[in-house]
Short mmCIF file of C-alpha atoms in Angstrom, two decimals:
data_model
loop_
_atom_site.label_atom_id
_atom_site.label_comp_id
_atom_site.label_asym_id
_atom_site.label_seq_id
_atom_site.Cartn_x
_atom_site.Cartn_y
_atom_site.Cartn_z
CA UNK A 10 -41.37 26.84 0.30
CA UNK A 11 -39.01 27.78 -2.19
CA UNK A 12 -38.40 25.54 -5.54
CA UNK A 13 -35.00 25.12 -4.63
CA UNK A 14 -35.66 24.07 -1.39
CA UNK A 15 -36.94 20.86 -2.79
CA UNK A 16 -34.68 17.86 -2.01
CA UNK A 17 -33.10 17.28 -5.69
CA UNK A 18 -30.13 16.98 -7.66
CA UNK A 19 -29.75 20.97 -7.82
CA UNK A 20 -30.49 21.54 -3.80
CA UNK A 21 -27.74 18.62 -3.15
CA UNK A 22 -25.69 19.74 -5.38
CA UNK A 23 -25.43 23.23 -4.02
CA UNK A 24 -24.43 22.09 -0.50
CA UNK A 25 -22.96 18.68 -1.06
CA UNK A 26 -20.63 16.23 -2.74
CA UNK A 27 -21.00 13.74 -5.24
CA UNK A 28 -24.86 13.47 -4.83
CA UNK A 29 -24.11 13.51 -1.56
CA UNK A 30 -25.31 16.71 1.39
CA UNK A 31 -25.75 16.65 5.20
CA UNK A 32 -29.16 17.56 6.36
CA UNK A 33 -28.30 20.58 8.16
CA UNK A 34 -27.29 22.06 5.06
CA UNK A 35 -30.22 21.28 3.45
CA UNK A 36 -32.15 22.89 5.93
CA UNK A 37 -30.26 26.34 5.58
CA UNK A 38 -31.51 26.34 2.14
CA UNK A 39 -35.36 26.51 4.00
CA UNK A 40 -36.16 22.75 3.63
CA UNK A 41 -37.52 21.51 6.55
CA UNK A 42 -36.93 18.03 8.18
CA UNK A 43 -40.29 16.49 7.65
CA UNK A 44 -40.02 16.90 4.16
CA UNK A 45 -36.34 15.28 3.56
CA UNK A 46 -37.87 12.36 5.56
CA UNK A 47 -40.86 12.14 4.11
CA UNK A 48 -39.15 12.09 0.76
CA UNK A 49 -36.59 9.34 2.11
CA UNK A 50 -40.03 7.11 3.51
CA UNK A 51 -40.61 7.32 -0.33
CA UNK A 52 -38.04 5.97 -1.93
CA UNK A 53 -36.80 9.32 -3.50
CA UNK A 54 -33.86 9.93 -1.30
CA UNK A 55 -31.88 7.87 0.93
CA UNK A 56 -30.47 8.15 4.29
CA UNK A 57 -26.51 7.16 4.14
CA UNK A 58 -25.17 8.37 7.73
CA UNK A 59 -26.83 9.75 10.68
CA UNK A 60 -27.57 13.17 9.06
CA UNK A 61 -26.22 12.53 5.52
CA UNK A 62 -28.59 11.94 2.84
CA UNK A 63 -28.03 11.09 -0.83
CA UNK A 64 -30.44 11.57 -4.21
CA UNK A 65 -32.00 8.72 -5.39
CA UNK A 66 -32.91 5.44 -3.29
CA UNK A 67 -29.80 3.36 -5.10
CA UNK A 68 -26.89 2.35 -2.87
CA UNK A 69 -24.47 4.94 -2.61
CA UNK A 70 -21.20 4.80 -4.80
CA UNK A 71 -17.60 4.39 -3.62
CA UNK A 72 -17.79 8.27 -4.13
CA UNK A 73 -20.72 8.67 -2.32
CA UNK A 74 -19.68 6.63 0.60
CA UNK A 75 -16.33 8.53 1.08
CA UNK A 76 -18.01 12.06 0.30
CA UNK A 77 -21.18 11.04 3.34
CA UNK A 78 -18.18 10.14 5.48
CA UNK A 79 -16.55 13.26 5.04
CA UNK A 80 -19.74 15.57 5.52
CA UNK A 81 -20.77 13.31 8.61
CA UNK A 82 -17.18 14.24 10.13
CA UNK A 83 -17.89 17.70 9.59
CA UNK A 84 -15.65 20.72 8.24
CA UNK A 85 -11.83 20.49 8.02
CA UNK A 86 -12.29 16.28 7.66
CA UNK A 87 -9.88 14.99 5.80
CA UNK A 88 -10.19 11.05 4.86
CA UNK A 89 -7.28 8.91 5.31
CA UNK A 90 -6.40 4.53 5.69
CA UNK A 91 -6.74 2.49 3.07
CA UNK A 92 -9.65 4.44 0.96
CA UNK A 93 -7.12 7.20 0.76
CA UNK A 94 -4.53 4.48 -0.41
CA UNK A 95 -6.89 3.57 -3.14
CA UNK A 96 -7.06 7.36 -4.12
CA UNK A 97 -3.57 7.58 -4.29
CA UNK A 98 -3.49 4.78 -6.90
CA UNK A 99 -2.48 2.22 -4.52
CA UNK A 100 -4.04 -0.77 -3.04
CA UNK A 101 -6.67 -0.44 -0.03
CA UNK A 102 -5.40 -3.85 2.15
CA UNK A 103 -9.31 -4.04 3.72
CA UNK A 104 -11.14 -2.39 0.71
CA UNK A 105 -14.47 -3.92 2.98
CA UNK A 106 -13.59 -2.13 5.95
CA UNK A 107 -14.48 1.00 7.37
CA UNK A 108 -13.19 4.36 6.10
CA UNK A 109 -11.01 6.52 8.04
CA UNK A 110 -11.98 10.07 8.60
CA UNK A 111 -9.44 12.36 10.70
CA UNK A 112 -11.01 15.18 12.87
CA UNK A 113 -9.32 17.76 14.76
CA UNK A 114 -8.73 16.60 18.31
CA UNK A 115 -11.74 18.95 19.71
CA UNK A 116 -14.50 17.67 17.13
CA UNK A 117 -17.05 15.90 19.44
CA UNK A 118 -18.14 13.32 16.94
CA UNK A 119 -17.85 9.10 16.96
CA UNK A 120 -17.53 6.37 14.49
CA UNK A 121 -20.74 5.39 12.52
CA UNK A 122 -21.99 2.45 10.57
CA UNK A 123 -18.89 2.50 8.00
CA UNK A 124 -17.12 5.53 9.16
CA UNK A 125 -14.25 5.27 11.33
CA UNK A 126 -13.45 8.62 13.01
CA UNK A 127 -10.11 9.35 14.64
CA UNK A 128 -9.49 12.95 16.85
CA UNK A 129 -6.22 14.37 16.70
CA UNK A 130 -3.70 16.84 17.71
CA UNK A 131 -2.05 16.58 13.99
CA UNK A 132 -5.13 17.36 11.50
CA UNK A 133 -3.18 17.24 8.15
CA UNK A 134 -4.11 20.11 5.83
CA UNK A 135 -5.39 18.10 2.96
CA UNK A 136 -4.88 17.64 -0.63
CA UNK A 137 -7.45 17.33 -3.74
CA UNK A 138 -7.27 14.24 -4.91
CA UNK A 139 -10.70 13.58 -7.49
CA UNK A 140 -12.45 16.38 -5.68
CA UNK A 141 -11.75 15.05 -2.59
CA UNK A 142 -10.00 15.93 0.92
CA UNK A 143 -6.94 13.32 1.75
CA UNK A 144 -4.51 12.78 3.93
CA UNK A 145 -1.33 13.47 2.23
CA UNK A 146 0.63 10.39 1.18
CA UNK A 147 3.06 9.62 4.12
CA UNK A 148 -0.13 9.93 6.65
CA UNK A 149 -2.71 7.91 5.25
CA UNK A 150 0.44 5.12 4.78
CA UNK A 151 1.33 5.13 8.08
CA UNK A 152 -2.62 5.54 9.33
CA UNK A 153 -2.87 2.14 7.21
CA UNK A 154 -0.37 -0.15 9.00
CA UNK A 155 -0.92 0.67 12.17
CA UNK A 156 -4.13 -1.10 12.19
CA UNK A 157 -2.73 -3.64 10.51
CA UNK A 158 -1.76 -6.97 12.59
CA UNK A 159 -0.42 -9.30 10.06
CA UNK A 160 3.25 -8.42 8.86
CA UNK A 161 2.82 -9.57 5.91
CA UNK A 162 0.21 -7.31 4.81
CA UNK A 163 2.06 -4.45 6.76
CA UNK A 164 4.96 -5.49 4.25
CA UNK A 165 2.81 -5.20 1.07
CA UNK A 166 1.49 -1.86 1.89
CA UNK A 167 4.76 -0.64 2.77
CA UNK A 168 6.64 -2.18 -0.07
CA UNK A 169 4.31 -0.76 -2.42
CA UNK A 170 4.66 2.66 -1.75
CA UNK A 171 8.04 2.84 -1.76
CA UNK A 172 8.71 0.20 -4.60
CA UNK A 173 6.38 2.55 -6.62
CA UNK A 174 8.58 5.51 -6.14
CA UNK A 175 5.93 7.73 -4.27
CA UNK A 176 7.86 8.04 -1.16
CA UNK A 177 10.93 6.85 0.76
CA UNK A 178 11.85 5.48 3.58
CA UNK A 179 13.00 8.16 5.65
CA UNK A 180 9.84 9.95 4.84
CA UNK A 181 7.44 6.88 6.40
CA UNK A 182 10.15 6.94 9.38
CA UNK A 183 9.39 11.35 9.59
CA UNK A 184 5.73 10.20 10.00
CA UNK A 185 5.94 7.16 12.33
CA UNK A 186 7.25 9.02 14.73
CA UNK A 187 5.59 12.33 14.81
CA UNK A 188 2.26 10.68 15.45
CA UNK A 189 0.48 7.99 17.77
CA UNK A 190 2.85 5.39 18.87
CA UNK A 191 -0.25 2.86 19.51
CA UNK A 192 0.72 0.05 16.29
CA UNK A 193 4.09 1.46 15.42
CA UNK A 194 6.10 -1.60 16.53
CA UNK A 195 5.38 -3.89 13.08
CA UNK A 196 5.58 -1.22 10.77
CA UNK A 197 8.89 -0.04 12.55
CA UNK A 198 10.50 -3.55 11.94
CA UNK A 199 9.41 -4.12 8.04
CA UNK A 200 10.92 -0.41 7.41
CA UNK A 201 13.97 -1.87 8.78
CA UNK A 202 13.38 -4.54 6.12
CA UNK A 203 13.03 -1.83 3.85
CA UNK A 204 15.81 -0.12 4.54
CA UNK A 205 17.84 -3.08 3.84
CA UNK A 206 16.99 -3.58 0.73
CA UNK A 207 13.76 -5.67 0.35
CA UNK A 208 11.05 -4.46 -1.87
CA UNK A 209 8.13 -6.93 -1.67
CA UNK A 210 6.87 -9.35 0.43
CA UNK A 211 7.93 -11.90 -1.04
CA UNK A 212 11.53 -11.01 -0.94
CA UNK A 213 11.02 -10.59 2.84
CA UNK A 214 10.15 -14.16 2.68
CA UNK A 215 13.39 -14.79 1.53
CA UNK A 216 15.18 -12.26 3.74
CA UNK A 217 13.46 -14.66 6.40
CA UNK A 218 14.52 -17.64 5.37
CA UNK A 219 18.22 -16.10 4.52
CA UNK A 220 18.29 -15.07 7.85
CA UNK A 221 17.23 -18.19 9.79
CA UNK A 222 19.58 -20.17 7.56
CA UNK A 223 23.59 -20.71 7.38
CA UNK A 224 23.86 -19.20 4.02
CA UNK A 225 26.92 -17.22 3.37
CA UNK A 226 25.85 -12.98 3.48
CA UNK A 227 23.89 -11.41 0.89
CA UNK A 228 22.69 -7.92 -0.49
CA UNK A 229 19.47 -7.26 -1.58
CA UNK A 230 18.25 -5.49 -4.81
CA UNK A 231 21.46 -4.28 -6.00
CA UNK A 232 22.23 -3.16 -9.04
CA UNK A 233 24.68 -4.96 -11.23
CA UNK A 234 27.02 -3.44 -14.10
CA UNK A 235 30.13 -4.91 -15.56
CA UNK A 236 33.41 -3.29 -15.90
CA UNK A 237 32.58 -0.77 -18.80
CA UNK A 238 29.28 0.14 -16.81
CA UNK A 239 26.79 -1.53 -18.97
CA UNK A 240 23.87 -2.21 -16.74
CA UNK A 241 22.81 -6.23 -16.31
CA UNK A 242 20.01 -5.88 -13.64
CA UNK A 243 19.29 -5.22 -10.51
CA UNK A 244 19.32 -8.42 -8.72
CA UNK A 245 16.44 -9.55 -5.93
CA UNK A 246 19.47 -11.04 -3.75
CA UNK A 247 23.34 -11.08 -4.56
CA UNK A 248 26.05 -13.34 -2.92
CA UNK A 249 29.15 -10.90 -4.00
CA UNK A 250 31.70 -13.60 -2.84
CA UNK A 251 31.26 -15.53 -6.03
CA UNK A 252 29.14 -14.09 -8.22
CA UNK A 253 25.47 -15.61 -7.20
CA UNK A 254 22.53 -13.83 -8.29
CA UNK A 255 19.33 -14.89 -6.33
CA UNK A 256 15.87 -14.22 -8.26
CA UNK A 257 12.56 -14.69 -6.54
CA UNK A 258 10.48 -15.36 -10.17
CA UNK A 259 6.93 -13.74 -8.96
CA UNK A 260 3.61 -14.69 -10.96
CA UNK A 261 2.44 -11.58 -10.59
CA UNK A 262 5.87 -9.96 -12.39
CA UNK A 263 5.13 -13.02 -15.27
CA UNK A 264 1.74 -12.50 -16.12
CA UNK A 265 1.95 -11.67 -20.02
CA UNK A 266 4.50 -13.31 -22.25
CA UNK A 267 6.36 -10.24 -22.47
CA UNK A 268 6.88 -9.93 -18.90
CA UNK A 269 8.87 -13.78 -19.39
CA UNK A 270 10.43 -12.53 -22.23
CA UNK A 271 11.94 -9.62 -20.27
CA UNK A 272 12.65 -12.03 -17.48
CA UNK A 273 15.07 -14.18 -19.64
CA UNK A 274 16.55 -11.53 -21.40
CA UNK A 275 17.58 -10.73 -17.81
CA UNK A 276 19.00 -13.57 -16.91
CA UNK A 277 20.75 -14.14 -20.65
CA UNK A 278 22.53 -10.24 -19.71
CA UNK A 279 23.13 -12.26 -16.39
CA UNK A 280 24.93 -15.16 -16.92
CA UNK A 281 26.47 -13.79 -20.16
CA UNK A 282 28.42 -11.82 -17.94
CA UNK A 283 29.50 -14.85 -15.94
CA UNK A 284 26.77 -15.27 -13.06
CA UNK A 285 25.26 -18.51 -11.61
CA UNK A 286 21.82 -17.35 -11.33
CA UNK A 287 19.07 -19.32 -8.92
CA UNK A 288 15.59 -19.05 -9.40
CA UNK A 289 13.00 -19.37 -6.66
CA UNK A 290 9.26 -19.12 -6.32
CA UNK A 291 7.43 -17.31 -3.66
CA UNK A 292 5.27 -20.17 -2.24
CA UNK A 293 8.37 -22.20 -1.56
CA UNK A 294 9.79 -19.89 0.46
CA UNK A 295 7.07 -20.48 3.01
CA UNK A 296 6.93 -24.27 2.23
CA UNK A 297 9.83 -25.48 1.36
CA UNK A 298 12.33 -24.05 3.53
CA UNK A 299 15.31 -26.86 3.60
CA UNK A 300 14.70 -27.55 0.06
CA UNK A 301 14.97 -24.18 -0.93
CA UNK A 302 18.49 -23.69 1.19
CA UNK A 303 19.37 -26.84 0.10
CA UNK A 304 19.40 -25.78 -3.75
CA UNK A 305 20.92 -22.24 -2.79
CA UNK A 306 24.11 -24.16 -1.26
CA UNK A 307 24.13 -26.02 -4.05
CA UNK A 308 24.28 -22.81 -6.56
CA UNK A 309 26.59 -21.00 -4.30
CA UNK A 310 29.12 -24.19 -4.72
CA UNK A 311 28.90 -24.06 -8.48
CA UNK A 312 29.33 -20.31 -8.71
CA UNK A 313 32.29 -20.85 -5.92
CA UNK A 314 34.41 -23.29 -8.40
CA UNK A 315 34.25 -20.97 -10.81
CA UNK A 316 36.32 -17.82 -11.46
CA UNK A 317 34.40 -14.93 -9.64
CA UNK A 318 33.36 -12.38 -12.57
CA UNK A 319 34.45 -8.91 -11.97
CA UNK A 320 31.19 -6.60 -11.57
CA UNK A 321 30.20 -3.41 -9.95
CA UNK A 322 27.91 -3.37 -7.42
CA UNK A 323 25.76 -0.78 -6.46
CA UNK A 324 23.78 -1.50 -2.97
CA UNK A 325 20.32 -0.03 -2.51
CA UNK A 326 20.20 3.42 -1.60
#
């Protein structure tokens, strides 16, 4: 048998990815069968997928997992869901779950152990991300929510992406609808949310409760300026009427002391120029509904006996 037919780094290497080759590729270089099982029997290799194998008998890296998933799938794979998300730089909402692989609609081949394979009409053409073939953006996004059931973690995935400046609305919207209708109906309504202005889910919480309550109208996130356009901040909620800015004071957006240092230098630019400013945590939101309404009236009344200060307002685009 040929040296390089021996089931090491350099034979993997020359077929595969990451450490990472499908048997039948192995066995084009002239190693037989027997031998990669024998060598898996002994602890030398390891068998990751149905006709993936890996070097070494250690469990398989993040890498490694997404690279056997690919090479199970077969040419033109592309991987997509929340491992793609992760790639991307955002967060994977089921980083335990299985990893989606899209197939052209005529590849015969079926989920495996932690490989989720989908067929379709609409194989993406893929882009390099670490050496690796994704999904682009806007289609592993929407392949994400729509096996998502909770709306709340439909929300964050959404909000991210689009809170993050990676893509926009209209361009999730463009993708929802060219594609599989099957779990469109949840990530349809929190675009809507999106669209109107929310950019987290906690400030859907509060669109919620807004909307459920008999507070007077309200814009979300816009952007507030005074007269001689010097820029204050943009606002989680604003009640124009009479000058009531609505912030909903995340931890995670106070986590150092220069993230609550920012924070009141906000709302010093805020009330210097005049606004009542209410402050709200997340968890109340959910909890503390009437209080939380309660206090709101209670701000909008102060700001409402007082003159209204003259600001521009600039919605969400």
């Amino acid at each position: 048998m040929p040296r390089r037919a021996r089931l090491d780094p350099v034979a993997i290497a020359s077929v595969g990815l990451f450490g990472v080759a499908a048997v039948a590729d192995l066995t084009s270089l002239g190693m037989s069968s027997s031998t990669i099982s024998r060598r898996v029997q002994a602890g030398h290799a390891r068998r990751v997928l149905r006709g993936v194998v890996k070097e070494g008998p250690d469990e398989p890296t993040d890498d490694q997992r997404a690279a056997a998933a690919l090479l199970y799938a077969g040419p033109g794979a592309v991987l997509s869901g929340g491992e793609a998300l992760r790639r991307y730089g955002l967060t994977n909402p089921s980083p335990a779950g299985r990893l989606l692989v899209l197939v052209d609609a005529q590849r015969q081949r079926t989920s495996s152990a932690f490989v989720e394979i989908e067929r379709t009409e609409r194989l993406p053409a893929p882009v390099d991300v670490g050496g690796l073939p994704l999904a682009p953006l806007e289609r592993a996004v929407i392949c994400t929510v729509r096996r998502l059931d909770r709306r709340d973690a439909v929300r964050a995935v959404l909000a991210e992406v689009v809170q993050k400046g990676r893509t926009t609305v209209a361009r999730l919207r463009v993708e929802l609808a060219a594609g599989s209708q099957r779990g469109t109906a949840l990530p349809r309504q929190v675009l809507d949310e999106l669209e109107a202005g929310v950019r987290s889910v906690a400030e859907a919480w509060a669109r919620d409760l807004h909307r459920d309550s008999d507070l007077p109208p309200v814009l979300w996130n816009p952007k507030l300026y005074t007269t001689d356009g010097t820029y204050l901040a943009q606002a989680d909620a604003y009640f124009p009427d009479v000058g009531l800015a609505w912030e909903i004071d995340s931890l995670a957006h106070h986590l150092t002391l220069e993230d609550w240092d920012a924070t009141l230098r906000r709302r010093a630019r805020m009330q210097a120029a005049g606004l009542v400013v209410a402050h709200t945590r997340p968890r109340r939101l959910r909890q503390e509904k009437a209080d939380v309404v309660a206090e709101l009236w209670g701000q909008y009344r102060l700001a409402a006996g007082r003159p209204c200060p003259d600001i521009r307002v600039v919605p969400v685009s």
